[in-house]
């Protein structure tokens, strides 16, 4: 197989979107950019992971394959097409790595040769990850180890095919579910160890505090796990009371219902567009999972998109006083990126694919109605291993059920084990959006997210 050609016209620079990085210099945690690009992921995570696996193997200390991994492997091996595609994905990933510049090759070879992926080790890597909790670190890749594992593979042609395949995704979800179960268990608290707060990967280390992991968050430093009973409960830790007051006049305004680093804004959103094409950002028909009545409500309106880092608040709150008309979880993909996204200076598929993911990834969708601001949609979208979107039971309003009253600031749901991206959609000619939202692209590099409860939209006077 011919290797994937290197793009020699563009230097392979690693970036978090805030500053260009080199492979010798990690920057601070940057909002939303978990793996700056595929070269970074290989050098900083994947090659050292391979060495770690080899050390465990030499010590005869590898975990036996979890039942979910065994089932996943058996599914692939019982279906020749999937076995072919997985092997092609791994071959293409290794071919990509082999095209790196010599300095990068030298760093990878410090941990072995450039054949980073092998078929059997792919399952061993997955198995190691689902038996551990994510580690804190002060680099751009924080809290998303499976993303580090798959950053190269999912960007290959065969990887893109696999992670857009609904049958393959259903099987892979069993692996993610098993990891989720572990992350909800007391065994996942190893990196919130009050007896050893400075251990490697600790979320209660001085470095984690300096990075803002605990800023205005609830915790009890005298209790095991800082008062949390699992890694996942820590990850969806709440703010202390009154840390995020909802602002503005509730009769004429809508607030942001989660922490948000601005990413994109569109006015005059289309009903149905080829969202998979570069620079065509949103298609209402696909955002709402083909529900035409929702499309009709918002055609021609405004769209705002923002994202969350893996270190931030991961709960969602009602953005307005009014009614919750409907809510549901729309199933979707987990590690898909926009086809032919590519990678250049300062970009990585995962970040540039955010608008695309709103149409294909697993997501929670809420439709609200405000007396003066009209209909407002909030779509909370899973990215990579952040696959679980949980709607609060008292905020689940199936189609056909009567609306329920809602008050801004009420918790309506949360992500599990990770940060993600979110979209707010406003009816045409109903509201004026705040300057920071309209100029979202200019705020992608803001050092801190816009706080939950900030006014995003104000009703247009009649």
XYZ file of C-alpha atoms in Angstrom:
462
model
C 0.000 0.000 0.000
C 1.371 3.414 -0.903
C 1.913 5.629 2.125
C -0.276 8.646 2.716
C 1.662 11.505 1.093
C 3.155 14.098 3.409
C 2.121 17.712 2.904
C 5.625 19.138 2.638
C 4.326 22.575 1.672
C 3.011 23.120 5.203
C 5.275 22.654 8.231
C 3.946 20.283 10.882
C 3.421 22.713 13.726
C 1.569 21.718 16.860
C -0.953 24.195 18.167
C -3.644 24.561 20.746
C -5.091 27.518 18.911
C -3.586 29.918 21.458
C 0.044 29.681 20.461
C 2.082 27.533 18.130
C 3.825 24.729 19.981
C 6.820 22.660 19.142
C 7.234 19.046 20.123
C 9.806 20.197 22.673
C 7.495 22.712 24.358
C 4.063 21.965 25.758
C 1.936 24.980 26.433
C -0.574 25.391 29.244
C -3.983 23.774 29.098
C -5.905 25.405 26.305
C -9.657 25.626 26.115
C -11.248 22.898 24.061
C -8.274 21.656 22.067
C -7.607 18.201 23.447
C -5.126 16.947 20.862
C -3.662 19.700 18.687
C -2.942 17.347 15.794
C -2.036 13.831 14.883
C 1.739 14.254 15.089
C 1.405 15.680 18.580
C -0.795 12.786 19.684
C 1.686 10.232 18.376
C 4.745 11.714 20.053
C 3.174 12.805 23.317
C 0.822 9.901 23.964
C 0.745 6.989 21.586
C 4.433 6.089 21.411
C 4.870 6.312 25.216
C 1.697 4.244 25.654
C 3.206 1.546 23.471
C 6.329 1.519 25.651
C 4.161 1.311 28.785
C 2.313 -1.690 27.328
C 5.608 -3.372 26.482
C 6.837 -2.841 30.046
C 3.671 -4.409 31.453
C 3.970 -7.295 29.007
C 7.576 -7.937 30.050
C 6.450 -8.003 33.671
C 3.548 -10.328 32.808
C 1.304 -7.637 34.282
C -1.094 -6.925 31.435
C -4.770 -6.980 32.366
C -6.764 -9.807 30.746
C -9.035 -8.514 28.006
C -12.245 -7.074 29.396
C -15.386 -8.872 28.205
C -16.374 -5.804 26.164
C -13.008 -5.808 24.361
C -13.205 -9.549 23.717
C -16.729 -9.155 22.318
C -15.605 -6.233 20.148
C -12.632 -8.225 18.821
C -14.814 -11.276 18.153
C -17.309 -9.107 16.258
C -14.537 -7.780 14.019
C -13.046 -11.205 13.401
C -16.448 -12.703 12.568
C -16.994 -10.051 9.883
C -14.333 -10.051 7.202
C -15.169 -6.562 5.964
C -14.634 -5.048 9.415
C -11.435 -7.038 9.947
C -10.196 -5.699 6.617
C -11.171 -2.114 7.491
C -9.569 -2.199 10.934
C -6.329 -3.575 9.488
C -6.401 -0.999 6.685
C -7.000 1.777 9.230
C -3.978 0.691 11.253
C -1.791 0.289 8.144
C -2.790 3.759 6.961
C -2.068 5.212 10.399
C 1.413 3.696 10.433
C 1.987 4.963 6.898
C 1.022 8.475 7.990
C 3.407 8.335 10.941
C 6.212 7.243 8.618
C 5.820 10.517 6.654
C 6.664 12.691 9.662
C 9.766 14.878 9.587
C 12.989 13.329 10.828
C 12.984 15.122 14.190
C 9.552 13.701 14.933
C 10.592 10.238 13.740
C 13.545 10.435 16.122
C 11.216 11.209 19.048
C 8.910 8.328 18.160
C 11.852 5.942 17.760
C 12.933 6.775 21.299
C 9.997 4.511 22.211
C 10.479 1.930 19.419
C 10.010 1.873 15.658
C 7.424 3.865 13.690
C 4.984 0.944 13.418
C 3.012 2.289 16.341
C -0.166 0.341 15.653
C -0.459 -3.422 15.328
C -3.722 -5.356 15.114
C -3.442 -7.223 18.417
C -1.957 -4.269 20.274
C -4.874 -2.095 19.181
C -7.126 -4.126 21.472
C -4.475 -4.196 24.200
C -4.299 -0.388 24.105
C -8.081 -0.139 24.372
C -8.072 -2.622 27.240
C -5.473 -0.659 29.191
C -7.437 2.573 28.774
C -10.782 1.232 29.988
C -9.127 -0.089 33.155
C -7.751 3.344 34.102
C -9.037 6.838 34.790
C -7.877 9.781 32.677
C -4.858 11.655 33.986
C -4.406 15.324 34.592
C -1.493 16.921 32.778
C -0.497 20.432 31.847
C -0.490 19.855 28.102
C -3.180 20.404 25.521
C -4.161 16.741 25.610
C -5.778 16.367 29.015
C -8.465 13.948 30.121
C -9.070 12.172 26.808
C -6.741 9.159 26.487
C -8.821 7.313 23.895
C -8.677 10.395 21.718
C -4.898 10.208 21.948
C -5.003 6.549 20.927
C -7.242 7.152 17.917
C -6.134 10.620 16.793
C -4.088 9.203 13.918
C -6.250 6.193 13.114
C -9.591 7.978 12.937
C -8.095 10.523 10.528
C -7.235 7.894 7.901
C -9.611 7.084 5.021
C -10.456 3.681 6.468
C -10.795 5.130 9.958
C -13.270 7.708 8.692
C -15.267 4.926 7.032
C -15.300 2.786 10.182
C -16.316 5.527 12.595
C -19.182 6.575 10.338
C -20.514 3.003 10.241
C -23.522 2.597 12.544
C -22.970 -1.141 13.118
C -19.312 -0.620 14.015
C -20.270 2.283 16.286
C -22.841 0.145 18.093
C -20.152 -2.416 18.877
C -17.614 0.232 19.874
C -20.177 1.764 22.214
C -20.023 -1.432 24.282
C -16.370 -0.609 24.946
C -17.189 2.985 25.877
C -19.998 1.781 28.139
C -17.592 -0.548 29.950
C -15.181 2.331 30.499
C -18.055 4.491 31.698
C -18.947 1.791 34.240
C -15.377 1.783 35.533
C -15.330 5.600 35.733
C -18.458 5.458 37.906
C -16.828 3.039 40.353
C -14.758 3.814 43.489
C -11.790 2.121 41.785
C -11.585 5.116 39.420
C -10.555 7.503 42.235
C -6.858 6.614 42.069
C -5.944 10.080 40.723
C -7.893 11.871 43.487
C -5.864 10.255 46.260
C -5.739 12.554 49.304
C -2.881 10.423 50.697
C -0.760 11.177 47.633
C -2.016 14.356 45.963
C 1.140 14.881 43.903
C 1.174 11.439 42.288
C 1.502 11.328 38.519
C -1.724 12.355 36.795
C -3.349 13.653 39.991
C -6.366 15.933 39.607
C -5.758 17.340 43.106
C -2.121 18.300 42.583
C -0.795 21.830 42.854
C -0.530 21.895 39.070
C -4.216 20.961 38.710
C -5.216 23.748 41.097
C -3.002 26.197 39.207
C -4.696 25.151 35.963
C -8.106 26.079 37.389
C -9.537 22.575 37.724
C -11.067 23.499 41.094
C -11.828 27.185 40.589
C -15.201 27.894 42.253
C -15.963 24.161 42.306
C -17.388 22.136 45.187
C -14.878 19.898 47.016
C -13.881 18.710 50.481
C -10.129 18.213 50.744
C -10.528 16.209 53.972
C -12.595 13.468 52.341
C -11.473 10.595 50.055
C -11.880 11.590 46.440
C -12.274 15.213 47.578
C -15.818 14.248 48.485
C -16.613 12.449 45.207
C -17.402 8.740 44.970
C -15.991 8.176 41.465
C -13.951 9.858 38.766
C -17.094 10.591 36.774
C -18.817 12.289 39.699
C -15.681 14.427 40.098
C -15.742 15.245 36.408
C -19.284 16.609 36.587
C -18.525 18.477 39.824
C -20.827 21.454 40.425
C -19.981 25.069 41.035
C -20.195 26.428 44.549
C -23.508 28.242 45.159
C -23.826 31.631 43.407
C -20.644 31.151 41.373
C -22.577 31.618 38.124
C -25.539 33.965 38.606
C -27.816 34.239 35.578
C -27.773 37.788 34.280
C -30.054 40.214 32.486
C -33.795 40.788 32.541
C -35.376 37.320 32.278
C -38.435 38.732 30.483
C -36.408 39.854 27.442
C -33.156 37.867 27.483
C -31.665 34.415 27.007
C -28.450 33.368 28.779
C -25.870 30.728 27.913
C -26.739 27.508 29.709
C -23.171 26.177 30.073
C -19.603 27.410 30.170
C -18.639 28.351 26.625
C -15.563 29.305 24.649
C -16.944 30.913 21.460
C -16.256 29.076 18.214
C -18.665 30.021 15.393
C -21.678 32.160 14.460
C -23.989 31.987 11.439
C -26.963 34.155 10.512
C -29.596 32.942 8.051
C -29.057 29.245 8.750
C -30.249 26.914 5.998
C -32.940 24.262 6.273
C -30.950 21.545 4.503
C -27.387 22.001 3.275
C -24.388 19.762 2.420
C -22.886 20.203 5.913
C -20.037 17.812 5.089
C -18.570 20.273 2.560
C -15.916 22.710 3.783
C -17.278 26.158 4.742
C -20.896 24.875 4.706
C -21.376 24.876 8.441
C -24.939 24.033 9.475
C -27.966 22.129 8.204
C -31.035 22.288 10.452
C -32.521 19.121 8.991
C -29.484 17.130 10.111
C -28.901 18.951 13.392
C -32.438 17.967 14.458
C -32.182 14.380 13.199
C -34.572 14.903 10.273
C -37.447 16.392 12.298
C -38.995 18.813 9.826
C -41.201 20.621 12.370
C -38.056 21.758 14.218
C -36.438 22.798 10.938
C -39.433 25.006 10.124
C -39.154 26.780 13.486
C -35.567 27.890 12.971
C -34.970 28.278 9.213
C -33.259 31.595 8.538
C -32.356 32.074 12.205
C -29.063 32.481 14.018
C -26.649 29.775 15.215
C -23.997 30.115 17.899
C -21.471 27.353 18.682
C -19.072 27.117 21.603
C -16.975 24.402 23.231
C -15.775 23.134 26.588
C -12.390 21.921 27.722
C -12.034 18.619 29.511
C -11.127 20.581 32.652
C -14.312 22.645 32.882
C -17.887 22.459 34.173
C -19.845 19.822 32.229
C -23.422 20.358 33.338
C -26.150 22.121 31.347
C -28.616 24.606 32.771
C -31.815 26.070 31.363
C -30.969 29.302 29.499
C -34.315 31.074 29.957
C -37.580 31.484 31.813
C -40.376 29.947 29.770
C -41.307 26.467 28.590
C -39.361 23.338 27.713
C -41.246 22.109 24.666
C -39.339 18.915 23.893
C -36.063 17.153 24.689
C -34.394 13.974 23.501
C -31.025 12.287 22.961
C -30.186 11.869 19.279
C -27.894 8.827 18.732
C -24.814 9.335 16.598
C -21.125 8.709 16.028
C -18.248 8.887 18.514
C -14.937 9.322 16.702
C -16.063 10.633 13.316
C -14.594 13.726 11.705
C -15.628 15.622 8.603
C -14.492 13.717 5.494
C -11.420 15.267 3.860
C -11.004 17.666 6.777
C -7.246 17.533 6.530
C -4.714 19.086 8.816
C -2.637 22.202 8.410
C -0.824 24.828 10.427
C -2.714 25.407 13.644
C -5.534 22.970 12.941
C -6.516 19.442 13.785
C -9.476 17.479 12.506
C -11.148 17.331 15.908
C -11.330 21.098 16.322
C -12.150 22.000 12.748
C -14.865 19.323 12.679
C -16.938 20.887 15.456
C -19.759 22.210 13.214
C -19.802 18.852 11.405
C -20.104 16.914 14.671
C -23.327 18.717 15.532
C -24.961 16.849 12.649
C -23.584 13.342 13.217
C -22.392 12.869 16.806
C -24.403 11.699 19.805
C -26.197 14.749 21.229
C -28.888 15.970 23.606
C -31.430 18.370 22.081
C -33.681 20.794 23.953
C -36.386 23.022 22.428
C -37.435 25.965 24.611
C -40.011 28.717 24.144
C -39.573 32.196 25.621
C -42.466 34.690 25.751
C -40.579 37.435 23.887
C -37.464 35.727 22.466
C -39.393 32.956 20.698
C -38.136 29.423 20.230
C -34.583 28.590 21.309
C -32.766 25.291 20.766
C -29.830 24.044 22.840
C -27.872 21.106 21.404
C -25.187 19.530 23.615
C -22.860 17.430 21.454
C -20.521 14.604 22.453
C -16.999 14.624 21.018
C -14.732 11.564 20.749
C -14.911 9.489 23.950
C -17.332 12.036 25.423
C -20.184 9.926 24.152
C -22.771 10.003 26.919
C -25.319 12.820 27.070
C -27.650 12.580 30.074
C -30.906 14.543 30.286
C -32.202 15.061 33.823
C -35.282 12.832 34.299
C -37.552 15.755 35.180
C -36.431 17.569 32.009
C -37.072 14.719 29.570
C -40.046 15.816 27.432
C -40.770 13.286 24.662
C -42.501 14.335 21.452
C -46.230 14.635 22.025
C -45.980 15.340 25.749
C -47.194 18.709 27.038
C -44.521 21.371 27.599
C -43.233 21.925 31.118
C -42.435 25.264 32.766
C -38.729 26.004 33.097
C -36.717 28.553 35.059
C -33.315 29.736 33.930
C -30.459 28.198 35.873
C -32.245 24.897 36.504
C -29.949 21.952 35.830
C -31.251 20.039 32.798
C -28.492 17.468 32.155
C -24.779 16.785 31.783
C -22.030 15.154 29.757
C -20.258 12.118 31.165
C -16.468 11.748 31.251
C -15.405 14.716 29.182
C -15.869 18.135 27.708
C -17.605 18.814 24.435
C -19.246 21.310 22.118
C -22.674 22.922 22.071
C -24.948 24.857 19.722
C -27.694 27.405 20.426
C -30.201 28.228 17.677
C -32.536 31.237 17.672
C -35.614 31.984 15.602
C -35.356 34.427 12.736
C -36.028 38.090 13.598
C -36.689 37.403 17.277
C -33.450 38.342 19.069
C -30.230 40.292 18.798
C -27.190 38.276 19.826
C -24.419 39.708 22.007
C -21.329 40.993 20.215
C -19.132 38.274 21.735
C -21.403 35.601 20.201
C -21.736 37.280 16.791
C -17.963 37.663 16.688
C -17.364 34.169 18.043
C -14.438 33.416 15.743
C -12.541 36.388 17.173
C -12.976 34.971 20.679
C -11.730 31.423 20.040
C -8.464 32.397 21.714
C -9.967 33.913 24.851
C -7.912 32.740 27.858
C -11.032 31.872 29.859
C -14.486 30.659 28.791
C -17.494 32.957 28.822
C -19.263 32.158 32.113
C -22.522 30.255 32.192
C -25.346 32.709 32.850
C -23.971 35.430 30.572
C -26.624 37.074 28.387
C -26.332 35.818 24.811
C -29.574 37.123 23.246
C -32.012 39.968 23.798
C -35.524 40.218 22.370
C -36.015 42.617 19.449
C -38.471 45.341 20.464
C -41.766 45.225 18.556
